[in-house]
Coordinates of C-alpha atoms in Angstrom, one line a residue:
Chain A
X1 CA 38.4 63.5 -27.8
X2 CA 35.6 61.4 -27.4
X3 CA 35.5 61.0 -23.6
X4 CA 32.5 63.1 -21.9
X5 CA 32.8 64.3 -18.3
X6 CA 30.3 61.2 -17.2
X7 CA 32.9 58.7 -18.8
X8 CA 35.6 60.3 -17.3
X9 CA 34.2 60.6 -14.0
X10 CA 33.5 56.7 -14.3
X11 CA 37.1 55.5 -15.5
X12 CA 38.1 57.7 -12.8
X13 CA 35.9 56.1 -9.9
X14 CA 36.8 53.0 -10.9
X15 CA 40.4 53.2 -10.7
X16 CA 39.9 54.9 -7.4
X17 CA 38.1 52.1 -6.1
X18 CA 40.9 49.5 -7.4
X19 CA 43.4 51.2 -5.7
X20 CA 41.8 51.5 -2.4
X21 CA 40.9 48.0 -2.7
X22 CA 44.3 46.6 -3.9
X23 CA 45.6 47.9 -0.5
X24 CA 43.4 46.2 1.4
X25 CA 45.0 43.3 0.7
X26 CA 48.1 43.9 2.3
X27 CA 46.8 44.1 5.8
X28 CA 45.8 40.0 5.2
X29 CA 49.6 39.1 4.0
X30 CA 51.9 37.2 6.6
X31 CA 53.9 34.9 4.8
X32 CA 55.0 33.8 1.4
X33 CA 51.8 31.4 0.7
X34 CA 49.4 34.3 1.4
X35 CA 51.9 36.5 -0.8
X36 CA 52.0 34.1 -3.7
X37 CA 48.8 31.6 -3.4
X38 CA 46.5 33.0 -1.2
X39 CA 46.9 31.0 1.6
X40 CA 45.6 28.2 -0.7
X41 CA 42.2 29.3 0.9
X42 CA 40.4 30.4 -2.5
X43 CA 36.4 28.8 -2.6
X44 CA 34.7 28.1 -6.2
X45 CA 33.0 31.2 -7.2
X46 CA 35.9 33.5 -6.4
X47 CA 38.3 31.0 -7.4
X48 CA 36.4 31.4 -11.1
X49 CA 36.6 35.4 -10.7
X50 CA 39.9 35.3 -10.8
X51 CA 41.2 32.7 -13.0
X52 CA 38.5 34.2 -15.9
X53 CA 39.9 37.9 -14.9
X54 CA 43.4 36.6 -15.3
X55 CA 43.0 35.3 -18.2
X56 CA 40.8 37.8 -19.6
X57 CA 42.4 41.2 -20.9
X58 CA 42.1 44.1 -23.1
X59 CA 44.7 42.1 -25.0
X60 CA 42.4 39.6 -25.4
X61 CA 39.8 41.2 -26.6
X62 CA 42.6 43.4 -29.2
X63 CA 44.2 40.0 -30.8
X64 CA 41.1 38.0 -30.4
X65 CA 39.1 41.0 -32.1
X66 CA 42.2 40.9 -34.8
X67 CA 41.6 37.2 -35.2
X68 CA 37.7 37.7 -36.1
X69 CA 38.5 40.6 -38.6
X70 CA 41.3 38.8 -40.6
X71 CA 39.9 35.1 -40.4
X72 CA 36.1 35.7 -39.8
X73 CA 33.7 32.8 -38.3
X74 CA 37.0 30.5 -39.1
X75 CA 38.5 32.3 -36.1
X76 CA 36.3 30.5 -33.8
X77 CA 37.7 27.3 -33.6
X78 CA 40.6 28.3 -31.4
X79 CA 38.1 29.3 -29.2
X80 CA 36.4 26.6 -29.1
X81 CA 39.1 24.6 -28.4
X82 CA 40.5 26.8 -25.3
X83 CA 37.3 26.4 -24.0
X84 CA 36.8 22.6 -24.6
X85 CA 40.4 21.6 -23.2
X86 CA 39.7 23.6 -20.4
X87 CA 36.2 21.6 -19.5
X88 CA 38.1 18.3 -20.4
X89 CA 40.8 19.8 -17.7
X90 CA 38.0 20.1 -15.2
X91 CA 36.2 17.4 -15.2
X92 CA 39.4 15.0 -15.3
X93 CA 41.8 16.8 -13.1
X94 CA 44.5 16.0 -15.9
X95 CA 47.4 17.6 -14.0
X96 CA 46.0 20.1 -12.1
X97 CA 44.7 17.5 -9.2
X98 CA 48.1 15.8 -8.5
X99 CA 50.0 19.5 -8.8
X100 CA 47.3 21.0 -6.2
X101 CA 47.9 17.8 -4.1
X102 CA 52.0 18.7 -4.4
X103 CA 51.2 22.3 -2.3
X104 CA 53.2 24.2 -5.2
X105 CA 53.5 27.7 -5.6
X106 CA 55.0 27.7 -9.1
X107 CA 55.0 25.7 -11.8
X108 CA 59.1 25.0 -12.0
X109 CA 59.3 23.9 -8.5
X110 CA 57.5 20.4 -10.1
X111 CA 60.9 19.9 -11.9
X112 CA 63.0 19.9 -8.7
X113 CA 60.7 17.9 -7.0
X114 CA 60.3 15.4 -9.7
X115 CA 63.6 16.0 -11.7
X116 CA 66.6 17.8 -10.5
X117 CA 66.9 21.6 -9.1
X118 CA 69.3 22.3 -12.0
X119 CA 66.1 21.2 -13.8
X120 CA 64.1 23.7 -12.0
X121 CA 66.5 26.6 -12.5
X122 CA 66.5 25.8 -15.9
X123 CA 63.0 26.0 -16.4
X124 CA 62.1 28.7 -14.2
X125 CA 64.7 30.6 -17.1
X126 CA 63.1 29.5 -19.9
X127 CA 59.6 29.8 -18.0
X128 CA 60.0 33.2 -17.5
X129 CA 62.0 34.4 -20.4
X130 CA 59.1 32.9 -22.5
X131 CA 56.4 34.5 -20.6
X132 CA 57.8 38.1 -19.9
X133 CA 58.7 38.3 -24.0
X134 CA 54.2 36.9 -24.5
X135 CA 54.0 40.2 -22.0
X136 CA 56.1 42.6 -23.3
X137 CA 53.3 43.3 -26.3
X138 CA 50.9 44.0 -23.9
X139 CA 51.1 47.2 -22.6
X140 CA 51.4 48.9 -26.1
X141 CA 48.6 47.3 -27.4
X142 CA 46.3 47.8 -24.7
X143 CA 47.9 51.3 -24.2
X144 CA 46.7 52.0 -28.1
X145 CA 43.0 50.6 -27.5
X146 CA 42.3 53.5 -24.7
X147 CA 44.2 56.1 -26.7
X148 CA 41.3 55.3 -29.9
X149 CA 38.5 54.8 -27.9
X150 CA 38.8 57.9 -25.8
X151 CA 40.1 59.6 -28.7
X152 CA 43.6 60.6 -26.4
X153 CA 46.4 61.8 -28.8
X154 CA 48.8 59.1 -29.3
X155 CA 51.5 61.2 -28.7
X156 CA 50.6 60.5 -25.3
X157 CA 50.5 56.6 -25.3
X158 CA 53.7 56.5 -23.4
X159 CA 52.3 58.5 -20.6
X160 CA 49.2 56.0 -20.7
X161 CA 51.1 52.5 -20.6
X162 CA 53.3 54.3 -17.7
X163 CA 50.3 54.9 -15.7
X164 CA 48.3 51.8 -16.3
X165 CA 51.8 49.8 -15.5
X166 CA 52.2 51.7 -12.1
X167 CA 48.6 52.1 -10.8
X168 CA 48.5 47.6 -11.0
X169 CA 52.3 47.5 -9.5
X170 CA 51.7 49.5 -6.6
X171 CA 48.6 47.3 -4.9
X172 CA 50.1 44.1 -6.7
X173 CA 54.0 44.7 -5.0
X174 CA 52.5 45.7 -1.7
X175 CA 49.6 42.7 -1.3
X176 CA 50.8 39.9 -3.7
X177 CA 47.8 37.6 -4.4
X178 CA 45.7 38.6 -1.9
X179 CA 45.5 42.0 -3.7
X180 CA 45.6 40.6 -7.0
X181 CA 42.3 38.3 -6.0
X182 CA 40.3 41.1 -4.4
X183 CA 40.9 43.6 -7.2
X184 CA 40.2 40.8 -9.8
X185 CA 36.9 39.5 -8.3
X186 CA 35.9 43.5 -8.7
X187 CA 37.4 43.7 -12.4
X188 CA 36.0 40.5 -13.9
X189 CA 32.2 41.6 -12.6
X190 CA 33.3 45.2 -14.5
X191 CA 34.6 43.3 -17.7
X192 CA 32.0 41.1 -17.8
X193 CA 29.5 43.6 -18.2
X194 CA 31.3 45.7 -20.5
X195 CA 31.9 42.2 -23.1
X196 CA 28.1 42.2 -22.7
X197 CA 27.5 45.3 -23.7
X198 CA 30.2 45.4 -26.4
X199 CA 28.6 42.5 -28.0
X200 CA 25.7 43.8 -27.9
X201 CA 26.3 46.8 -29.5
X202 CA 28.3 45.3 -32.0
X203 CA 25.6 43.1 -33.5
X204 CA 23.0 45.7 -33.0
X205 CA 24.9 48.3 -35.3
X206 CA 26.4 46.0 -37.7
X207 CA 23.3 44.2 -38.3
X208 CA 24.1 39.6 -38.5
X209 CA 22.9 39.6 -41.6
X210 CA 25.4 42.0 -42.8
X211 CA 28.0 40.3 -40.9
X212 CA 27.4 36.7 -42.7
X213 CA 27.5 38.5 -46.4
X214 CA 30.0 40.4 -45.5
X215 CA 32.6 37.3 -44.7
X216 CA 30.8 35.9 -47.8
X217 CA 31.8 38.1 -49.8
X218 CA 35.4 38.7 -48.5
X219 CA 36.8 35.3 -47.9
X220 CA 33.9 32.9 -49.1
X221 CA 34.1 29.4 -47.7
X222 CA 37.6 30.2 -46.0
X223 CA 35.7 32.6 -43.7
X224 CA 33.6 29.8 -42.2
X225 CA 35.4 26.8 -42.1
X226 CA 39.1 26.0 -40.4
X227 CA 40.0 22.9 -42.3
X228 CA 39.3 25.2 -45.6
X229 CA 41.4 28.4 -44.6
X230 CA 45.0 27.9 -45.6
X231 CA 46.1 29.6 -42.4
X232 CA 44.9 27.0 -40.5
X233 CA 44.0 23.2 -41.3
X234 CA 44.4 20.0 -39.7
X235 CA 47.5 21.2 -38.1
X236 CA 47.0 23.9 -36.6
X237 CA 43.9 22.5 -35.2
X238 CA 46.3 19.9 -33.6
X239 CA 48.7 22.3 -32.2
X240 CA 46.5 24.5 -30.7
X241 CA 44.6 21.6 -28.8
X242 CA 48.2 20.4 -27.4
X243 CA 48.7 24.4 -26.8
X244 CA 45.9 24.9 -25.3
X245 CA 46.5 21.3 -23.0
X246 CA 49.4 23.3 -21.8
X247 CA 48.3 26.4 -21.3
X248 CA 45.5 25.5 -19.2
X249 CA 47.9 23.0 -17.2
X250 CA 51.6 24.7 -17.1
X251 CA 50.5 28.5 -17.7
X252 CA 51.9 29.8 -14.3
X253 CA 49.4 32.7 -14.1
X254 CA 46.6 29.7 -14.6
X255 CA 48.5 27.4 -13.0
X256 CA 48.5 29.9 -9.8
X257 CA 45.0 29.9 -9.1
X258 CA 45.0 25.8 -9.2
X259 CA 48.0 26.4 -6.2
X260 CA 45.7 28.9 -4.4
X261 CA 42.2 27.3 -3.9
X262 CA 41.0 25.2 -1.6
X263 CA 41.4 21.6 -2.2
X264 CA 42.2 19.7 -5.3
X265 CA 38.7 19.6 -5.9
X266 CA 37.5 22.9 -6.1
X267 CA 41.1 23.5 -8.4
X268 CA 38.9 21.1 -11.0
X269 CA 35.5 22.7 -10.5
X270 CA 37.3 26.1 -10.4
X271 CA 38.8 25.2 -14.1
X272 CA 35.4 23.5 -15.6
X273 CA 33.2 26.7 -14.8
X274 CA 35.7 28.6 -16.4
X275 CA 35.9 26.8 -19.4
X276 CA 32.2 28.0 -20.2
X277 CA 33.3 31.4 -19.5
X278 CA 36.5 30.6 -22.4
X279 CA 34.6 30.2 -24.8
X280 CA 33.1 33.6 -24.8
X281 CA 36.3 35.0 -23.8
X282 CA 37.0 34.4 -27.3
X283 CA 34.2 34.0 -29.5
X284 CA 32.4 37.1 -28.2
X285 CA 35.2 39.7 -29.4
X286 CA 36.4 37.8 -32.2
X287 CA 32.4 38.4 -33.3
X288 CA 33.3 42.7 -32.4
X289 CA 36.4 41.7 -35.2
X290 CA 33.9 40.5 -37.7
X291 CA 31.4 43.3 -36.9
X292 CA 34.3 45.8 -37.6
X293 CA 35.4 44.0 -40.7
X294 CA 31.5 44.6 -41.7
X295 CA 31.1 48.4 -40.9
X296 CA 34.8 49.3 -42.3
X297 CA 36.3 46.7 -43.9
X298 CA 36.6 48.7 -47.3
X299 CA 40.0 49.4 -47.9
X300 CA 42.7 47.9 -50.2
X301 CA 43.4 44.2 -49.5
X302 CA 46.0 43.3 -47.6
X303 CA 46.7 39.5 -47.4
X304 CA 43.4 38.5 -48.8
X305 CA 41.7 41.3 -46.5
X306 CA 40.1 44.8 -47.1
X307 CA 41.9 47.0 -44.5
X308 CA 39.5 49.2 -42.0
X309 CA 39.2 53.2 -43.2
X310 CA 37.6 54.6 -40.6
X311 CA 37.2 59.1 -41.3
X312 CA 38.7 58.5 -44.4
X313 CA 42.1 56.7 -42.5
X314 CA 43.2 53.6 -43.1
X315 CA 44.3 51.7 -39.8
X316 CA 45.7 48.2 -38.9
X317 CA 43.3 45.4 -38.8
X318 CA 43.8 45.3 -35.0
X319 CA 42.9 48.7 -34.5
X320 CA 39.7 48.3 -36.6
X321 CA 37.7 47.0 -33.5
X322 CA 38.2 50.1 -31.3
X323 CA 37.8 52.3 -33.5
X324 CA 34.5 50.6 -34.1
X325 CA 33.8 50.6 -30.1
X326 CA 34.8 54.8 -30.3
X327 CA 32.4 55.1 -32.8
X328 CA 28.7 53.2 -32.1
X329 CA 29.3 53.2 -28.2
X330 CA 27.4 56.2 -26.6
X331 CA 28.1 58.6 -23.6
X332 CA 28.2 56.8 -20.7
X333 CA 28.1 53.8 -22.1
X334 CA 31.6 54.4 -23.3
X335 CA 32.9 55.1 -20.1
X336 CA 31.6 51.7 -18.6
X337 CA 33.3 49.6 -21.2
X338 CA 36.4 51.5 -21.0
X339 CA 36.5 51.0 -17.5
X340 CA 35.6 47.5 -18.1
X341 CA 38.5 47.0 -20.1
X342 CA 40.9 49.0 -18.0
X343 CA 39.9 46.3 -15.1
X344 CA 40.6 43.5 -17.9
X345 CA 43.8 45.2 -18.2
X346 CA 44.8 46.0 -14.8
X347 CA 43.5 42.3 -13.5
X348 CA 46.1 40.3 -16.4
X349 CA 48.8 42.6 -15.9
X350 CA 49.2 42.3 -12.0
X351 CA 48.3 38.8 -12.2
X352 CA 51.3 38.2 -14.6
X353 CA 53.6 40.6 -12.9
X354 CA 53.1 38.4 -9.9
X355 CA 53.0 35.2 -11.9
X356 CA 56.5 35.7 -13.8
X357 CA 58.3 37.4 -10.8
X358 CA 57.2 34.6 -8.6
X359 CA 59.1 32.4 -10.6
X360 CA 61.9 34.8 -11.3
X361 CA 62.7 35.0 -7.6
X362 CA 61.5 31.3 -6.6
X363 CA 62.7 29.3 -9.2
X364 CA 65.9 30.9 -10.0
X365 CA 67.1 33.1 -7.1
X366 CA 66.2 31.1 -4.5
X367 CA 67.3 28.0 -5.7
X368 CA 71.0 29.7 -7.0
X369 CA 71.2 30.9 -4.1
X370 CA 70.6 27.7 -2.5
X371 CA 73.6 25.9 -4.7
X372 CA 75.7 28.3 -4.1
X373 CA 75.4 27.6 -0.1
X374 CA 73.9 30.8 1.3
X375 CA 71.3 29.7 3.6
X376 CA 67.5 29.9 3.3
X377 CA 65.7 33.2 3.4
X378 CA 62.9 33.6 6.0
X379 CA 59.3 35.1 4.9
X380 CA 59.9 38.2 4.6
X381 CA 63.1 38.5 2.7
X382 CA 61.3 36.0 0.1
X383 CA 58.5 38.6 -0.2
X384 CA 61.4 41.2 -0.4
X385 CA 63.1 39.6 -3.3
X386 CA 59.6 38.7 -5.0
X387 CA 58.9 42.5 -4.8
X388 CA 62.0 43.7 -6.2
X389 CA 61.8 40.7 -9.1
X390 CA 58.0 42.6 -9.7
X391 CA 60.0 45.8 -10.2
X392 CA 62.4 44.6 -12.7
X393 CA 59.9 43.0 -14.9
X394 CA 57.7 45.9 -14.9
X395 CA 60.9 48.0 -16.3
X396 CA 61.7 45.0 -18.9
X397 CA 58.2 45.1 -19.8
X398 CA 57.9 49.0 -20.7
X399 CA 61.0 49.2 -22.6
X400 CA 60.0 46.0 -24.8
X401 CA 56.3 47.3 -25.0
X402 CA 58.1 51.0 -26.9
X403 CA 60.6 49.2 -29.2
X404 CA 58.9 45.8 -30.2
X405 CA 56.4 45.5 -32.8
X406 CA 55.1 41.7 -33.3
X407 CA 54.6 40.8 -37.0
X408 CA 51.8 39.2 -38.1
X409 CA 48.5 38.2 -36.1
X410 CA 49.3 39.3 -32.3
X411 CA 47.3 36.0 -31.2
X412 CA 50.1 34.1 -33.3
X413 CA 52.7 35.9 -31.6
X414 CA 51.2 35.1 -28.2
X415 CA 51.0 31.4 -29.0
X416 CA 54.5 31.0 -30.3
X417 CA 56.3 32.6 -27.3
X418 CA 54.6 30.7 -24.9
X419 CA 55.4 27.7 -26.8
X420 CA 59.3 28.6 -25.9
X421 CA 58.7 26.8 -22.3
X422 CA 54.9 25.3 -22.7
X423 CA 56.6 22.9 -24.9
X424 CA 59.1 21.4 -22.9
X425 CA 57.6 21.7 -19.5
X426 CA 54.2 20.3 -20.7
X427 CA 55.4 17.3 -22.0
X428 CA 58.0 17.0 -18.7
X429 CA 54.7 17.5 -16.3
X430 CA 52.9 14.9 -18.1
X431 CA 56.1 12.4 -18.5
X432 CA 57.3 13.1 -15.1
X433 CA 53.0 12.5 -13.5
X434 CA 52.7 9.6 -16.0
X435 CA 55.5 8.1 -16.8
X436 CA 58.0 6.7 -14.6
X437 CA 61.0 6.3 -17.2
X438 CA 61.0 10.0 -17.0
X439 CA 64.2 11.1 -16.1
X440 CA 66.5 14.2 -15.9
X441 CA 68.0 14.2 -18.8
X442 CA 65.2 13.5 -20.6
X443 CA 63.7 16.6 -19.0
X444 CA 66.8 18.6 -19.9
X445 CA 66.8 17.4 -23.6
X446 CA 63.0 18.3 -23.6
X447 CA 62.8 22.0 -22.1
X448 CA 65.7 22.7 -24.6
X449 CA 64.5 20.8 -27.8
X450 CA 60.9 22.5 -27.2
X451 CA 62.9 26.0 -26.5
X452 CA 65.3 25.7 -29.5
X453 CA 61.9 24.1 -31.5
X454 CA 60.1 27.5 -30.7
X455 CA 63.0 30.1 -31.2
X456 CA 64.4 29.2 -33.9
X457 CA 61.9 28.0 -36.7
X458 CA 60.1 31.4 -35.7
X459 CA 62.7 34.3 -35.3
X460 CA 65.1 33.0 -37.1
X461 CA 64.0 30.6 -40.1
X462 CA 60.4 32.7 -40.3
X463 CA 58.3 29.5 -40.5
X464 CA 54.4 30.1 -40.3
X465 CA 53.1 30.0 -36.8
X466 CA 51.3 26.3 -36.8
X467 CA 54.6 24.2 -38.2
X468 CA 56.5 26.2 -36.0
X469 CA 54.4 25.2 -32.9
X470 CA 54.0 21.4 -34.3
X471 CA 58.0 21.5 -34.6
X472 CA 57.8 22.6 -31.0
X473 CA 55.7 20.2 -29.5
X474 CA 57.2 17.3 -31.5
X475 CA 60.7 17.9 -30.4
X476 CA 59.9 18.3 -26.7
X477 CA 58.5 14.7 -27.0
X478 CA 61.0 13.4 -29.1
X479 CA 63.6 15.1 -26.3
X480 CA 62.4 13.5 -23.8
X481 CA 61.4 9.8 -25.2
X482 CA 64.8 9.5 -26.1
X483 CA 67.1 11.5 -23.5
X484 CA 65.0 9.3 -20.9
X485 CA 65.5 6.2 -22.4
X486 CA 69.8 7.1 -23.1
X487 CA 69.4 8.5 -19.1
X488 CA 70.3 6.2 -16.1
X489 CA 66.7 5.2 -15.7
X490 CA 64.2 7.0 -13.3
X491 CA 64.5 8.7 -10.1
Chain B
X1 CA 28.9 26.9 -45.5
X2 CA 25.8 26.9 -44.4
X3 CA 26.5 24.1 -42.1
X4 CA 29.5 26.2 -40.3
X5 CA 27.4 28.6 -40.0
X6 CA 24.5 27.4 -37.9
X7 CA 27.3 25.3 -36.3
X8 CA 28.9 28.8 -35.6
X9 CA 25.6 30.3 -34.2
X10 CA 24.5 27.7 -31.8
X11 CA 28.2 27.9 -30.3
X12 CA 28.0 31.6 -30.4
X13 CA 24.6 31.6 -28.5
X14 CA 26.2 28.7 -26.2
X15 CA 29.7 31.0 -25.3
X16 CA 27.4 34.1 -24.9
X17 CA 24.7 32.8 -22.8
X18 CA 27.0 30.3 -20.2
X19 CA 29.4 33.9 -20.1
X20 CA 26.2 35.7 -18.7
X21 CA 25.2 33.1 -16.5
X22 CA 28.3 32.4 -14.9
X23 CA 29.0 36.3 -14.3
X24 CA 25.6 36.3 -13.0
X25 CA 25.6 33.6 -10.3
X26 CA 29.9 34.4 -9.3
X27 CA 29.0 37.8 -9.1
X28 CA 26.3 37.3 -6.3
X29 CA 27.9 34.1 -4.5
X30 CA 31.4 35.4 -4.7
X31 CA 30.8 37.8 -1.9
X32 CA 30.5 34.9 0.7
X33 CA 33.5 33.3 -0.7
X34 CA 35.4 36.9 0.0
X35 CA 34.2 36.8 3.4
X36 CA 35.3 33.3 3.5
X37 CA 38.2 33.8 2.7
X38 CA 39.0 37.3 5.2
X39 CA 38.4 35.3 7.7
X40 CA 40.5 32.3 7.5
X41 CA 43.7 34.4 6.7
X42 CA 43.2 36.3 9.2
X43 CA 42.7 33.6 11.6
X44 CA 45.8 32.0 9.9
X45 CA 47.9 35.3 10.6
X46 CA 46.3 35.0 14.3
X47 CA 48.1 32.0 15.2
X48 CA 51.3 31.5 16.1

């Protein structure tokens, strides 16, 4: 065990606090707007608080650290590009102004109101089919960071994920958004200070110089530059700027916080801030990955790479940076980041809960419901059914997070199944905001082309990540140029 | 290499010190933006 009683007593504080504050929240929650977007009241500062601690989990910091440890300073550039598109997003409103203008409160309900409801049912589907499968890793992986930094048995990793998954349901089924923001705005200070520190540390103990030598040494040039690794290239550069375009446009969790603040203005300054914040959300553990490759990266090579020994053990790359983090962190010290990453946790989980269950039971049931003639529900039986859609993802979620172990690079994973829907309903949000020939069977052709594009290149034919997301992307566009231009014009 | 390197750095030192910053000034400023925002759901739960 490596806890002490002072880092146990602050994990344990903190997720006393996040509780207590999660149910505040409900006491503010009238009707489905304040359950799903806030109200649409959200200013700039807490606006950024909780789009960054959305986005920012001990997931993150686990495939991002993975990234840094197999790819080195190459690993960066993904980073760099989240972080640029986002800026560009912000400053030009690509998207986000005219959707915050629309008063959505998902992302599929676009398609019905530009396309078709079939459209949006279709999409809501695929929407969250694509982003309950990029969940489903979660829990294990973040489950296996606490069990190696507090040194917990992994026999017990079931019992953690269980608790971690029911401790963020319980404040995020009762007060929706309104508890998801308030506990967010307290995790993302928490997190923020523990990335600090981690980075701190990391560099400290591993020493820069030692770092640079040490991707020197193990993957020469390759390590440094992205054109020159044969992972990535030209392509993947490309994809993951189009990926990125999507993400930081049709991502509902991201997409949710554009919904919930203030005016379409505040939506872009909201995304342009948080850019700046991206680029550490990557960089910064992707460095912890590097530091990790330097202080145990002496192990046989696997795929070009010396695996981490740590006590004579040999783990997986991914596991490399906390065992680091159990290691060089002190008492105390260790307690603060772990909290700091349990808020990272807890803020992405409930966020997403709410995010994919929103358009479980708003995109799909509602609108079924809605073609098959039953009548409109009122406020509360929406929340009802957005509560009970909560429930059944969180289930989904822990049995996928037991039985499903990605291969390859999790960040890959990640990308490719959100690529299942960002492909289609990207290039649909842009065709359908840009272009009026944009029709619905063009829309159609493109959520399915960009979900077939995705699925089966990857699962099925096991192409490499990047053609399979190029494939993915290309297809969705090809889908819709030509099922728009065969459809019966625009509507 | 050496080129991607420094390049590397200065975006390194760039990511770490806007992350800092930002956490900084949200962290203090965010509190009246909570308040903010108390108050005009509750007023929106207030009317009719």
């Amino acid at each position: 065990m490596n806890f002490t009683p002072v880092d146990w007593a602050i994990v344990v504080g903190y997720l006393v606090t996040t509780l207590a504050v999660g149910l505040v929240g409900k006491r503010y929650v009238g009707t489905v707007s304040h359950y799903l977007v806030a109200g649409r009241e959200l200013g700039l500062y807490v606006g950024i608080a909780t789009l960054a601690a959305t986005e920012i989990g001990t997931i993150t910091f686990m495939y991002n650290g993975e990234f840094g440890y197999r790819y080195g300073f190459a690993a960066f550039a993904p980073a760099l590009i989240s972080g640029l598109v986002m800026i560009f997003v912000g400053r030009t409103g690509f998207v986000i102004r005219r959707f915050r203008d629309l008063r959505l409160m998902t992302v599929p309900e676009y398609f019905e109101v530009r396309y078709s409801r079939g459209l949006r049912i279709v999409t809501g589907v695929l929407v969250a089919l694509g982003g309950i499968l990029n969940m489903g890793v979660f829990l294990r992986i973040e489950g296996e960071f606490l069990t190696v930094v507090s040194g917990i048995d992994s026999r017990y990793l079931v019992g953690v994920m269980t608790a971690i998954l029911l401790l963020e349901l319980v404040y995020t089924v009762l007060g929706g958004m309104v508890s998801v923001v308030i506990t967010d705005f307290l995790q993302y200070v928490l997190l923020s200070v523990a990335t600090i520190l981690v980075s701190i540390y990391a560099v400290t103990f591993a020493g820069w110089g030692h770092i640079v030598s040490k991707v020197t040494t193990v993957m020469g040039h390759a390590g440094f530059s992205p054109i020159a690794n044969p992972k990535f290239g030209i392509t993947f550069l490309v994809w993951q700027t189009l990926l990125w375009l999507s993400l930081h446009t049709c991502w509902q969790t991201t997409a949710m916080r554009v919904f919930s603040t203030k005016s379409a203005e505040t939506s872009k300054r909201v995304m342009t801030w948080t850019g700046f914040i991206f680029l550490g959300r990557g960089m910064l553990p992707m460095l912890w990955g590097i530091a990790a490759l330097t202080l145990y990266g002496t192990g046989a090579l696997h795929r070009g790479v010396p695996q981490p020994v740590v006590a004579g053990q040999t783990l997986a790359p991914i596991d490399a940076m906390p065992a680091m983090l159990a290691h060089i962190l002190g008492p105390g010290v260790r307690g603060v980041v772990v909290a700091g990453m349990l808020a990272a946790t807890m803020s992405v989980n409930s966020s997403y809960l709410l995010g994919w269950s929103a358009v479980i039971s708003q995109d799909v049931i509602l609108p079924v419901r809605q073609a098959l003639g039953r009548g409109a529900l009122g406020a509360r039986a929406q929340i009802f059914v957005n509560r009970i859609a909560n429930l059944f993802v969180s289930l989904f979620l822990m049995f996928w997070g037991l039985y499903y172990t990605p291969p390859g690079a999790v960040y890959l994973y990640l990308n490719i199944t959100g690529t299942i829907f960002l492909a289609g309903a990207f290039v649909c949000v842009v065709g359908g905001l840009y272009w009026r020939r944009s029709n619905v069977l063009g829309g159609y052709v493109a959520m399915l082309a960009g979900a077939a594009g995705a699925i089966v290149p990857f699962f099925i034919l096991k192409w490499n990540e990047n053609v399979t997301g190029f494939a993915a992307f290309g297809l969705a566009l090809c889908g819709l140029v030509v099922g728009s231009l065969l459809g019966r014009g625009e509507r | 290499m050496n080129l991607w390197l420094i390049f590397w750095a200065l975006m390194l030192v760039v990511a770490g010190g806007s992350f800092a910053a930002i956490t900084v000034v949200v962290t203090v400023r965010g509190f009246r933006d909570l308040r903010q925002w108390f108050a005009s759901l509750s007023r929106q739960n207030a009317d009719p």
